[in-house]
Short mmCIF file of C-alpha atoms (C1' of nucleotides) in Angstrom, two decimals:
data_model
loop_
_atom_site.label_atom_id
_atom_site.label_comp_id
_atom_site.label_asym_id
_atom_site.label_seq_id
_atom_site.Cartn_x
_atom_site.Cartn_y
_atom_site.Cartn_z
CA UNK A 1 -6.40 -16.70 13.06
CA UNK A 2 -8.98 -18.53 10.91
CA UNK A 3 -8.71 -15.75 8.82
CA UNK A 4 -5.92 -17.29 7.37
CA UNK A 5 -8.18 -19.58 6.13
CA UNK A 6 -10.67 -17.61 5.19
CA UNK A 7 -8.34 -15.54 2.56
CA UNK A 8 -7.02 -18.94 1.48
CA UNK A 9 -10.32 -19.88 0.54
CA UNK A 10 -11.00 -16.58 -1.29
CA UNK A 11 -7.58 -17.08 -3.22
CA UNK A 12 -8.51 -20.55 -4.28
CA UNK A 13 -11.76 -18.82 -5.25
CA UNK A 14 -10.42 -16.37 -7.82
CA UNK A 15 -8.14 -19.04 -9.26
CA UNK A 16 -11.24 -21.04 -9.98
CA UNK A 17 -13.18 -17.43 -11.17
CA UNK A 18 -10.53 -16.62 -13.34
CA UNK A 19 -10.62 -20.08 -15.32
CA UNK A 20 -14.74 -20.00 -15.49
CA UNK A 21 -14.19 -16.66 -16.92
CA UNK A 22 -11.56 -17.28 -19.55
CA UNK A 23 -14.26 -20.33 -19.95
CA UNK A 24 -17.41 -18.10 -20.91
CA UNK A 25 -15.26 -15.60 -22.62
CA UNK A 26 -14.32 -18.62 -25.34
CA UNK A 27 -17.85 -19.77 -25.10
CA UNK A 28 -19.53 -16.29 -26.34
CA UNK A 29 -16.57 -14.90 -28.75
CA UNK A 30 -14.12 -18.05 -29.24
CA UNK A 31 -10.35 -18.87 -28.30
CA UNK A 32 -8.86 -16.08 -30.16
CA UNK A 33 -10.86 -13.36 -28.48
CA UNK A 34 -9.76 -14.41 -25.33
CA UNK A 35 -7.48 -12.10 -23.62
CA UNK A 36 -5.87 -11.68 -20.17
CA UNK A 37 -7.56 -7.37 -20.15
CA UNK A 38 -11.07 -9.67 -20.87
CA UNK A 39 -10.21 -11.82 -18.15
CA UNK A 40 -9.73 -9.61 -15.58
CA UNK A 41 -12.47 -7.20 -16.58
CA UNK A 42 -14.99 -10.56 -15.80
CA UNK A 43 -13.30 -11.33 -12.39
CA UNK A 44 -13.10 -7.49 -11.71
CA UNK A 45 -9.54 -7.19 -10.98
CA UNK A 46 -6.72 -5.34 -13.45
CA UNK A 47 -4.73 -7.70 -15.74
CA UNK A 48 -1.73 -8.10 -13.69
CA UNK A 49 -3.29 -9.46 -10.69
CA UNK A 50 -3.95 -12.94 -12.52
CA UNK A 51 -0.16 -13.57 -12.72
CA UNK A 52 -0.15 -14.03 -9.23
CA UNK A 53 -2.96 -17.03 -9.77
CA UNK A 54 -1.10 -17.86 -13.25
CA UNK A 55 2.68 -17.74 -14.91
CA UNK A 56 1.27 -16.96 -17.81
CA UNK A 57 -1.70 -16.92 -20.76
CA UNK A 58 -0.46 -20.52 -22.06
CA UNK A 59 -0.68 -21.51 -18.21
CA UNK A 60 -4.46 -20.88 -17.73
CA UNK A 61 -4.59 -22.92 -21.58
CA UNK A 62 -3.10 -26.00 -20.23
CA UNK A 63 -5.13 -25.52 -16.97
CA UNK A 64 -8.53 -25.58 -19.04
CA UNK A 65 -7.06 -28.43 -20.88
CA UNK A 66 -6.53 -30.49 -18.14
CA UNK A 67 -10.13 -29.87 -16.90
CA UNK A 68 -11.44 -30.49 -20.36
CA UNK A 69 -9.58 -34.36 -20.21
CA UNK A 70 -10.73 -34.90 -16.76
CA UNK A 71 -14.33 -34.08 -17.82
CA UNK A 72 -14.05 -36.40 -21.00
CA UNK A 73 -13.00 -39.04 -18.97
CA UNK A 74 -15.78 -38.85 -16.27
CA UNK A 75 -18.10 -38.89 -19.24
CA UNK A 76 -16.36 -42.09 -20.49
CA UNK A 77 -16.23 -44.02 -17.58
CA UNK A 78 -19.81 -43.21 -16.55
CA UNK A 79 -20.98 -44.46 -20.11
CA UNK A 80 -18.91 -47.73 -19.50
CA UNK A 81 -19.86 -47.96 -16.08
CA UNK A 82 -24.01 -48.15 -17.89
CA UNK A 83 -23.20 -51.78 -19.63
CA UNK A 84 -21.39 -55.39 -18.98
CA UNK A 85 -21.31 -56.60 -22.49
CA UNK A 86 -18.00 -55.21 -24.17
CA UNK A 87 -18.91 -54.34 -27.26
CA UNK A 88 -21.75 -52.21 -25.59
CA UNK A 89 -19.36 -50.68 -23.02
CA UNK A 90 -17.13 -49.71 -26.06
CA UNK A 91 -20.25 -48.12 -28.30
CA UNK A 92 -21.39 -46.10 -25.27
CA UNK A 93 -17.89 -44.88 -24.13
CA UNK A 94 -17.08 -43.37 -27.86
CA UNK A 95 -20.66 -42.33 -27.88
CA UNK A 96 -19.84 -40.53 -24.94
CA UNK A 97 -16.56 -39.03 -26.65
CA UNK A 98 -18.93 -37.66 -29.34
CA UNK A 99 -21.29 -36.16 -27.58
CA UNK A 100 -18.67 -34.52 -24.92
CA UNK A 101 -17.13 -33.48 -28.35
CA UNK A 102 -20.13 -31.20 -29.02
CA UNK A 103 -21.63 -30.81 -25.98
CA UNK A 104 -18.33 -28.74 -24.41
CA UNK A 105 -16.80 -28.13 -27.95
CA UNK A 106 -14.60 -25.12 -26.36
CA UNK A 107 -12.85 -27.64 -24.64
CA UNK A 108 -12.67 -30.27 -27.33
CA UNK A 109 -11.09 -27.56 -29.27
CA UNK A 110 -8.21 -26.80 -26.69
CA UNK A 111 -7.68 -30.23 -26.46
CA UNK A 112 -7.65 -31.32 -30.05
CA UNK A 113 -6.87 -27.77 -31.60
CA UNK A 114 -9.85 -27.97 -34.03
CA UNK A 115 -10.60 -24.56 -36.10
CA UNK A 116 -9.58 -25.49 -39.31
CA UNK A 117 -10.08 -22.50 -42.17
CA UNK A 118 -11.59 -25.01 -44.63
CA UNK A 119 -15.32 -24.49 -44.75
CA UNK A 120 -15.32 -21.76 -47.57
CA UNK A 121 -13.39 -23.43 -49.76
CA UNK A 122 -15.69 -25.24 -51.52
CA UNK A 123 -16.74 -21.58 -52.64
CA UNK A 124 -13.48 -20.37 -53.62
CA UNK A 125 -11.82 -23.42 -55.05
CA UNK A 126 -11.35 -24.03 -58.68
CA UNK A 127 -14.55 -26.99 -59.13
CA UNK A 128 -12.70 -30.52 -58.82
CA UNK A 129 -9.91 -29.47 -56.47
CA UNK A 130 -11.06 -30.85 -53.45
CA UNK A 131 -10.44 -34.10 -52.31
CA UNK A 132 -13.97 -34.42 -52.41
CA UNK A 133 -14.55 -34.38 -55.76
CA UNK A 134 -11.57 -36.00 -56.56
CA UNK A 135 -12.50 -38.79 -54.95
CA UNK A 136 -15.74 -39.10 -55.38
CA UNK A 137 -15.57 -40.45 -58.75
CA UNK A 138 -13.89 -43.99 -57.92
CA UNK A 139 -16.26 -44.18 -54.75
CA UNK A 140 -19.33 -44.01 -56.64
CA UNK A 141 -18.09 -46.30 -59.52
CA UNK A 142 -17.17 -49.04 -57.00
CA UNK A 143 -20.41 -48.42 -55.72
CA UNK A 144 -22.37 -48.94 -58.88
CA UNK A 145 -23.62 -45.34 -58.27
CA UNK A 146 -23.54 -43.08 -61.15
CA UNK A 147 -24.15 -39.75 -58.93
CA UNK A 148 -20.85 -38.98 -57.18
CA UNK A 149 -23.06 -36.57 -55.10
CA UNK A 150 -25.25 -39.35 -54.02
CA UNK A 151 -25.60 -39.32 -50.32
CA UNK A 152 -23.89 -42.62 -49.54
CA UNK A 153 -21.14 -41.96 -51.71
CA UNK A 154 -20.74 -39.07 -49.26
CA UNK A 155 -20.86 -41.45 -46.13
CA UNK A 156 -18.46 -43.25 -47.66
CA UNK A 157 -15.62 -40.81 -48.75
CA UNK A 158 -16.21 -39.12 -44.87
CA UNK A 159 -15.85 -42.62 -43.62
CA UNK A 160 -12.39 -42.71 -45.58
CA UNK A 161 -11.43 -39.01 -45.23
CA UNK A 162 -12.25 -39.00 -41.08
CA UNK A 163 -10.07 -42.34 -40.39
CA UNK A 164 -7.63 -40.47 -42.71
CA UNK A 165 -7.53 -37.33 -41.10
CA UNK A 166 -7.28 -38.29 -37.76
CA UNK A 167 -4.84 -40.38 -38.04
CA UNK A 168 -2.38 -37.26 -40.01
CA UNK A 169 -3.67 -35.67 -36.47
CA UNK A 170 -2.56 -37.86 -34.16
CA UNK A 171 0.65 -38.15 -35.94
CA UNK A 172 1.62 -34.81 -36.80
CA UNK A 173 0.83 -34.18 -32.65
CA UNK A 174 1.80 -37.50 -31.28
CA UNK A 175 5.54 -38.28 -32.91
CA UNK A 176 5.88 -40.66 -30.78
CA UNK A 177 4.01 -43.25 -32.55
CA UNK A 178 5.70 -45.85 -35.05
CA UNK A 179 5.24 -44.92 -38.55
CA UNK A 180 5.02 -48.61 -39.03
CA UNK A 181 1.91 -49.01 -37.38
CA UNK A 182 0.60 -46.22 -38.21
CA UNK A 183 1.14 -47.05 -42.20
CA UNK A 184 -0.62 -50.70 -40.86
CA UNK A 185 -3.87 -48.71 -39.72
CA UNK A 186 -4.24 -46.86 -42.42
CA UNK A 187 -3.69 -49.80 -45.05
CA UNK A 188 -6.30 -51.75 -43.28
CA UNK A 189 -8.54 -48.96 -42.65
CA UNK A 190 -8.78 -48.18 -46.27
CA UNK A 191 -8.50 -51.40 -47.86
CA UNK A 192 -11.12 -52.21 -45.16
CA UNK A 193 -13.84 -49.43 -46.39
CA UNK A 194 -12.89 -50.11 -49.80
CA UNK A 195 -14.40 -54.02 -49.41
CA UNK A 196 -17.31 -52.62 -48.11
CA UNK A 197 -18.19 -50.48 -51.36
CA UNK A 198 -18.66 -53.91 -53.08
CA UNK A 199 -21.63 -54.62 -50.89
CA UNK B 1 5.67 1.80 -73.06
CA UNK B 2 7.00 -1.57 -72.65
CA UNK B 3 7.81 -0.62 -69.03
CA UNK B 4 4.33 -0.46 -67.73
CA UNK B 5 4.19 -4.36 -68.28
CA UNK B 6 7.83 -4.86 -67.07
CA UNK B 7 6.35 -2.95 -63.91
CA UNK B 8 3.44 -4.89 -63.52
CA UNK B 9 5.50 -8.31 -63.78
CA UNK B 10 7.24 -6.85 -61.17
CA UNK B 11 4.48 -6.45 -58.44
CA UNK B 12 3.30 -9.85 -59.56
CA UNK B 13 6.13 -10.86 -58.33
CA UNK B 14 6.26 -9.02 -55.13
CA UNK B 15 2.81 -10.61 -54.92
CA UNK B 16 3.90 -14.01 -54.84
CA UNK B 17 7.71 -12.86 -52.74
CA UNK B 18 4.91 -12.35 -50.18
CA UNK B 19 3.44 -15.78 -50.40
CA UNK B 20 6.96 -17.45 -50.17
CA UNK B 21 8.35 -15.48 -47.58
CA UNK B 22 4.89 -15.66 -45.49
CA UNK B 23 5.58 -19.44 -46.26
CA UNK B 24 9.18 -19.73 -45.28
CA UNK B 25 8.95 -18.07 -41.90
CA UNK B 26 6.11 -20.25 -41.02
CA UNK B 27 8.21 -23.12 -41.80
CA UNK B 28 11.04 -21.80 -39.65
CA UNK B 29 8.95 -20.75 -36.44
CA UNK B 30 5.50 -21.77 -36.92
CA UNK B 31 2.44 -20.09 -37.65
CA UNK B 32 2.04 -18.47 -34.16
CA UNK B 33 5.32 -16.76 -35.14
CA UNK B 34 4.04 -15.27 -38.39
CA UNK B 35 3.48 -11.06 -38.00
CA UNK B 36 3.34 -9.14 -41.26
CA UNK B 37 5.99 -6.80 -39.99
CA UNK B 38 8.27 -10.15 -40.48
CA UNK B 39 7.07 -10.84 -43.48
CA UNK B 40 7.82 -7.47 -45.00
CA UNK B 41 11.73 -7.55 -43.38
CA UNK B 42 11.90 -10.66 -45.37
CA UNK B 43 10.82 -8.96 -49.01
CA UNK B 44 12.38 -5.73 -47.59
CA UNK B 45 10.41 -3.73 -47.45
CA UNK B 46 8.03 -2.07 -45.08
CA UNK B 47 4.44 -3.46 -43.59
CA UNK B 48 2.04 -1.14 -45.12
CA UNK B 49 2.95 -1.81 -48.55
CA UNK B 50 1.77 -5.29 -48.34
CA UNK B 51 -1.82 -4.57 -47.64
CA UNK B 52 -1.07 -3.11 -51.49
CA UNK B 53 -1.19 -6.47 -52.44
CA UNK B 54 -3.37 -8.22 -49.58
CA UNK B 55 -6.19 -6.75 -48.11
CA UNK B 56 -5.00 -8.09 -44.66
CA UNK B 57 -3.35 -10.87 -42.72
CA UNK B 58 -6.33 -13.09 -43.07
CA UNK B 59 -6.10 -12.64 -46.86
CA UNK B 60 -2.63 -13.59 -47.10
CA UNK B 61 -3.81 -17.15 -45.13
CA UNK B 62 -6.36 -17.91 -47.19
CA UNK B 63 -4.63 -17.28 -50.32
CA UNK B 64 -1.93 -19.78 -48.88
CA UNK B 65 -4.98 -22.01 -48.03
CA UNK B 66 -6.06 -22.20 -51.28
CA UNK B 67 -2.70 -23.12 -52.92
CA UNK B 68 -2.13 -25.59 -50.09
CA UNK B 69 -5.71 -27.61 -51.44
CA UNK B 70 -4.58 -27.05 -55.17
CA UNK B 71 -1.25 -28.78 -54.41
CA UNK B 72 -3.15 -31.06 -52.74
CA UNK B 73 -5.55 -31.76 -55.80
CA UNK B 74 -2.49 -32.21 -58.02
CA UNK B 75 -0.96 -34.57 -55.89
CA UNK B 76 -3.91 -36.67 -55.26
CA UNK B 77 -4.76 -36.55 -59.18
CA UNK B 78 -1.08 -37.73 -60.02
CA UNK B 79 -1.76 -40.92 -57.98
CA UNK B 80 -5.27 -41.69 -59.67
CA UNK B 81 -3.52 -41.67 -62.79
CA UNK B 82 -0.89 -44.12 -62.38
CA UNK B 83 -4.06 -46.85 -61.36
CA UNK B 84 -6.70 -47.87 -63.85
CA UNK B 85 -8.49 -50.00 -60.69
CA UNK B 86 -10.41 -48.20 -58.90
CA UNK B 87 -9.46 -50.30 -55.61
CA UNK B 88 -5.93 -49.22 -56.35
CA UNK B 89 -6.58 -45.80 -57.61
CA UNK B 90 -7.99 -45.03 -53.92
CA UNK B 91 -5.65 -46.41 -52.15
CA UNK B 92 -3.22 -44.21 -54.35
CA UNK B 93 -5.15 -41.47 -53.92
CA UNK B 94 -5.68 -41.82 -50.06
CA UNK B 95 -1.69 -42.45 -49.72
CA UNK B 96 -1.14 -39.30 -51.77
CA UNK B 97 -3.16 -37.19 -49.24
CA UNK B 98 -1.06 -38.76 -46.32
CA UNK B 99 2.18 -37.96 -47.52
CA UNK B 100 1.15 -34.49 -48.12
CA UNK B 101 0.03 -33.90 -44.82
CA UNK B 102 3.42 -34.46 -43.83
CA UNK B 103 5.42 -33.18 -46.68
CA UNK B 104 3.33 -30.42 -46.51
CA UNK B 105 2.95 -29.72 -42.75
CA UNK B 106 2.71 -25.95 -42.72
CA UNK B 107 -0.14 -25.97 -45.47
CA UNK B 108 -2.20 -28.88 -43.91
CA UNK B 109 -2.11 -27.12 -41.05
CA UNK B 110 -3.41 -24.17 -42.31
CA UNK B 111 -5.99 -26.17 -44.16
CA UNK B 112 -7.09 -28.50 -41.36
CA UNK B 113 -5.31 -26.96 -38.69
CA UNK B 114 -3.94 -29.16 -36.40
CA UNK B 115 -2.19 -27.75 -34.14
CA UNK B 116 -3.66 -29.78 -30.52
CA UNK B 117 -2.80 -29.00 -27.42
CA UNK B 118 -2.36 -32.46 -25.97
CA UNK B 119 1.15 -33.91 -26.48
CA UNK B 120 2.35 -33.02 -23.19
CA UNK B 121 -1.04 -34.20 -21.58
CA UNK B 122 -0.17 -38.32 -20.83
CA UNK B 123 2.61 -36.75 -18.46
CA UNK B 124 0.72 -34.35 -16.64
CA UNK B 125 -3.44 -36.18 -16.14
CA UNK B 126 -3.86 -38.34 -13.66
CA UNK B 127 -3.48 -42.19 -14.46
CA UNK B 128 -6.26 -43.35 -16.18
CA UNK B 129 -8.07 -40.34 -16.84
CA UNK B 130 -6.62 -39.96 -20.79
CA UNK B 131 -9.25 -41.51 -23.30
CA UNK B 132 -6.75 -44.61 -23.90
CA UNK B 133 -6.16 -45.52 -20.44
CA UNK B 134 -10.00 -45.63 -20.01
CA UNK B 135 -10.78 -47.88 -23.48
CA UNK B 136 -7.34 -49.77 -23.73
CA UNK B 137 -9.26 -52.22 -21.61
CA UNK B 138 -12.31 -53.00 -23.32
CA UNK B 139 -10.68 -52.99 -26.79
CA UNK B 140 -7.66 -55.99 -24.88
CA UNK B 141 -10.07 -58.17 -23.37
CA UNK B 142 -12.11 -58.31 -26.62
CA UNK B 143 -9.22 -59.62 -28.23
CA UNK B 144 -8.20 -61.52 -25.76
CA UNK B 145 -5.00 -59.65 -25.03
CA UNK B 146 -4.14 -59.07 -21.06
CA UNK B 147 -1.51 -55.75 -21.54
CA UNK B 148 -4.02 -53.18 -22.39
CA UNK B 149 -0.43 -51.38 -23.49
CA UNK B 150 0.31 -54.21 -26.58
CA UNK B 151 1.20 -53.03 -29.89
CA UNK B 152 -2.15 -54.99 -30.93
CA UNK B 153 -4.16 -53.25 -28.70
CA UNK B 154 -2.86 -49.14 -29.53
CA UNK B 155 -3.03 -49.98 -33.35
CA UNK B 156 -7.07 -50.69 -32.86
CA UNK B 157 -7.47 -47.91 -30.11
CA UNK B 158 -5.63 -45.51 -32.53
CA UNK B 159 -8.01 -47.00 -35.61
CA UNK B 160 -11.25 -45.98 -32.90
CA UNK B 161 -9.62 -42.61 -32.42
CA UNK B 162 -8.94 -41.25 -35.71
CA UNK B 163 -12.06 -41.79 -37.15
CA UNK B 164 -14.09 -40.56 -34.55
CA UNK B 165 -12.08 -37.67 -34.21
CA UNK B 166 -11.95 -37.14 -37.96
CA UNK B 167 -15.70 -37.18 -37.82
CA UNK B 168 -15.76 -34.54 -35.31
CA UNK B 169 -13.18 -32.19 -36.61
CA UNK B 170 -15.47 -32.43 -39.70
CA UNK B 171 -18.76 -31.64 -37.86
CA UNK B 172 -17.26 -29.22 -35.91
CA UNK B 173 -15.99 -26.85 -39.16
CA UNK B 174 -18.73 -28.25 -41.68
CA UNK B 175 -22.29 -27.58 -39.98
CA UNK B 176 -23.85 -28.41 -43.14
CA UNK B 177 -23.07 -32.47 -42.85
CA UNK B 178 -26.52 -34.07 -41.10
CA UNK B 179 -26.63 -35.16 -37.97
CA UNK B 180 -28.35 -38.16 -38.87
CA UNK B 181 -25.78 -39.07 -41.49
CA UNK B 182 -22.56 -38.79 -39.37
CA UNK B 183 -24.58 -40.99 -36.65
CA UNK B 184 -24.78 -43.44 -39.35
CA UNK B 185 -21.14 -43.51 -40.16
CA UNK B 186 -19.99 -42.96 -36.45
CA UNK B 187 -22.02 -46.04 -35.41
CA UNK B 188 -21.01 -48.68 -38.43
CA UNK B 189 -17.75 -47.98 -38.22
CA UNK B 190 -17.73 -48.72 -34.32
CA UNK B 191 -19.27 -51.64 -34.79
CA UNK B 192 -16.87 -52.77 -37.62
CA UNK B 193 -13.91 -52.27 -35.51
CA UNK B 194 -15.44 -53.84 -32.39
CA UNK B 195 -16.65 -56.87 -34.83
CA UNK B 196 -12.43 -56.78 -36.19
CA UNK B 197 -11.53 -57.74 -32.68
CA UNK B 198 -13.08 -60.73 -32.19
CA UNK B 199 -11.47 -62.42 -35.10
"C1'" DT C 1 12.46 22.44 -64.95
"C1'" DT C 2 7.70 21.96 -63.20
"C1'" DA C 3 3.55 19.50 -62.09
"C1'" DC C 4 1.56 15.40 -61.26
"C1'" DT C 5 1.18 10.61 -60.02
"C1'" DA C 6 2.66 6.46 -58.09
"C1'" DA C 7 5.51 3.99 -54.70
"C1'" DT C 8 7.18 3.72 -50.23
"C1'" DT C 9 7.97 5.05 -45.53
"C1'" DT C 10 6.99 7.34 -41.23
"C1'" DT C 11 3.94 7.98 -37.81
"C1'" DA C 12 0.21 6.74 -35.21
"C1'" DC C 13 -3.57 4.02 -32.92
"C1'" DA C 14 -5.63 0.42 -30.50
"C1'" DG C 15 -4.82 -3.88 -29.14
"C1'" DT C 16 -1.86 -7.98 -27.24
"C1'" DG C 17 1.10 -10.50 -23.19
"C1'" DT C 18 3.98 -9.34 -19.51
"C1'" DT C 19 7.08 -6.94 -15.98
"C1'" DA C 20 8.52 -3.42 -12.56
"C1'" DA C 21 7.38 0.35 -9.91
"C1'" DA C 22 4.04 2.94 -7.34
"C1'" DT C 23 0.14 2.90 -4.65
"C1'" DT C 24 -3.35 1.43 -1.62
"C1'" DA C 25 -5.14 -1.56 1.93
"C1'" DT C 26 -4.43 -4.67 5.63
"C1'" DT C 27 -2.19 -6.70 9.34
"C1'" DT C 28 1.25 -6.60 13.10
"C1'" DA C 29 3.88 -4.48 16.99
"C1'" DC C 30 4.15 -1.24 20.38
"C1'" DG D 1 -4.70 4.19 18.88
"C1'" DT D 2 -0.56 5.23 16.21
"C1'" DA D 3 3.52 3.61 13.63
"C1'" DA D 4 5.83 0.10 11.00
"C1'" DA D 5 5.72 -3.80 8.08
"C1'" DT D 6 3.55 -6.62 4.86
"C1'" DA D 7 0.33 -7.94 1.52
"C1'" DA D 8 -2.87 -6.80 -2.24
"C1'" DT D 9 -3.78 -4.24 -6.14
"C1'" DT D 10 -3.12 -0.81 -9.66
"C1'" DT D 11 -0.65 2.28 -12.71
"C1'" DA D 12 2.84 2.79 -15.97
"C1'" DA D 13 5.69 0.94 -19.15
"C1'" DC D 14 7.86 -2.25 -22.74
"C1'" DA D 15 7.91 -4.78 -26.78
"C1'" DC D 16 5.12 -6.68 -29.64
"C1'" DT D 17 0.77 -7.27 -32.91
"C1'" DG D 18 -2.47 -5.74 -37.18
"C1'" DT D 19 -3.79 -1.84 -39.61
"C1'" DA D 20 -4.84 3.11 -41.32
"C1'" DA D 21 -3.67 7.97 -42.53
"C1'" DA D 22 -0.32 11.19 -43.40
"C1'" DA D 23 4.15 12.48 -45.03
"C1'" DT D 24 7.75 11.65 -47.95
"C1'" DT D 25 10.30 10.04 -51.75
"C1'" DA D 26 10.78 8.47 -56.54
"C1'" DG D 27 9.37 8.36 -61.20
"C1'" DT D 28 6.77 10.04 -65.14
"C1'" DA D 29 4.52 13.61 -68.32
"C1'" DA D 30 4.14 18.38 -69.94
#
DNA sequence: TTACTAATTTTACAGTGTTAAATTATTTAC
DNA sequence: GTAAATAATTTAACACTGTAAAATTAGTAA
């Protein structure tokens, strides 16, 4: 009767085989080419079989999720596990958060929903109606910089825009979080970069 | 003769009825819930006439896209004007961006998209394994705080968070950024939050 | 009224997630 | 070893999706 187990095993098996194949699907032709028909043509099976492993599509998304967190943390806690000091434990953990961010960027993208349809825009736009070059301008004066396209204007406004941006992120996922702080951060945060222009 | 311009005001029209109704579902349901078929119920008439007037689905987005980052423009230009210094004219500017986001949901969305998968996630990881549970501690005892879950504490995790994640999200969609550059920006602003702490 | 052109719809195809029924394979009982 | 019962897997089907070609209707010009 260890046979039993056996097919356990083998069950537990294609539940795993079924995520690492949604996993390389994503990998080679992104999230939106992943289907449950591609799925089971990797693991070999016919669509239906994987609702026996999974409820549904969204199901095996959460499930990838999940494993996508889990790895990020491992990452993070080995990084702060490398240093004593603090300050050092805190630069290595979000250095660790960055590179995980790239390094397994199918996940980060599950997890933080990042495909944005931005990038040609620059192309298509009207000149001077993005907030780049709309905010350039003031950066650059501030600066003492006369070339709004001057590489650390640049650092600076994706200093500003980043903080910015993920913060509307957080917020527009995360309700929970008091407006009032979050109005706080954001005062700081920009008030913050916009003392440093001086320098 | 005067009809062939009367006619032409008219698809203009039906041009734009597109756009608003494309818009209006979306706000309803969601962009997942947008299908061209609903689109055309809502102009009444039938899908193939629309790819009259749009090439395709992805046209119709992009076209939406684009008036999402003029609005965007306006409103960010509106609040430059109101400031003649420059500190205030950015933080104007930056504020004008933030309420969009949110006034604007659908289109910064589309723009940015943000759509994240990981509201539900605090519920279902495993204690400790979400990136605040791991750097909640660091970021308290540096500031000399024992609840890792103080107010004090989130608003500086959360002012970590966004900009690293902002950084990302921009990486991610705009290859063009250097490497080198972002490093820069990641690193100093790390630094100047971990340096805020202390005081 | 007839011929032609433009506008619109119907039909169709290939794809999606998902469910129910039919089929095949495997195990159990005798 | 054969028959019955159960599990594993597939086929067929449904309601969608975006999109293209064909058929139809409406409107204009001769």
């Amino acid at each position: 009767m260890g046979s039993k187990e056996r097919i356990n095993r083998l069950k537990e098996q294609t539940r795993v085989n079924i995520l690492d194949a949604a996993h390389d699907i994503v990998k080679d032709e992104g999230w939106q080419a992943l289907s449950m028909r591609k799925i089971a043509d990797k693991i070999e099976y016919t669509a239906p079989i994987i609702y026996e492993y999974y409820a549904n599509k969204e199901a095996i998304l959460l499930e990838l999720t999940k494993k996508g967190f889990m790895l990020l943390a491992c990452r993070m806690q080995e990084a702060r596990n490398k240093h004593t000091d603090l300050g050092e434990q805190l630069e290595a953990m979000w250095l660790a958060y960055w590179n995980f961010a790239f390094e397994e960027k199918e996940y980060y993208q599950l997890m933080f929903g990042v495909e944005m349809n931005c990038c040609i825009m620059d192309e298509i736009l009207p000149p001077g109606s993005n907030p780049f070059d709309i905010a350039a301008g003031p950066i650059a004066q501030l600066m003492g910089i006369s070339d709004p396209d001057d590489d650390r204007v640049c650092t600076k406004y994706y200093t500003y825009w980043s903080i910015i941006h993920g913060l509307i992120s957080i917020n527009i996922v995360r309700k929970g979080t008091s407006d009032e702080i979050n109005r706080q951060i954001l005062k700081d945060a920009i008030s913050g970069i916009t003392r440093s222009l001086s320098n």
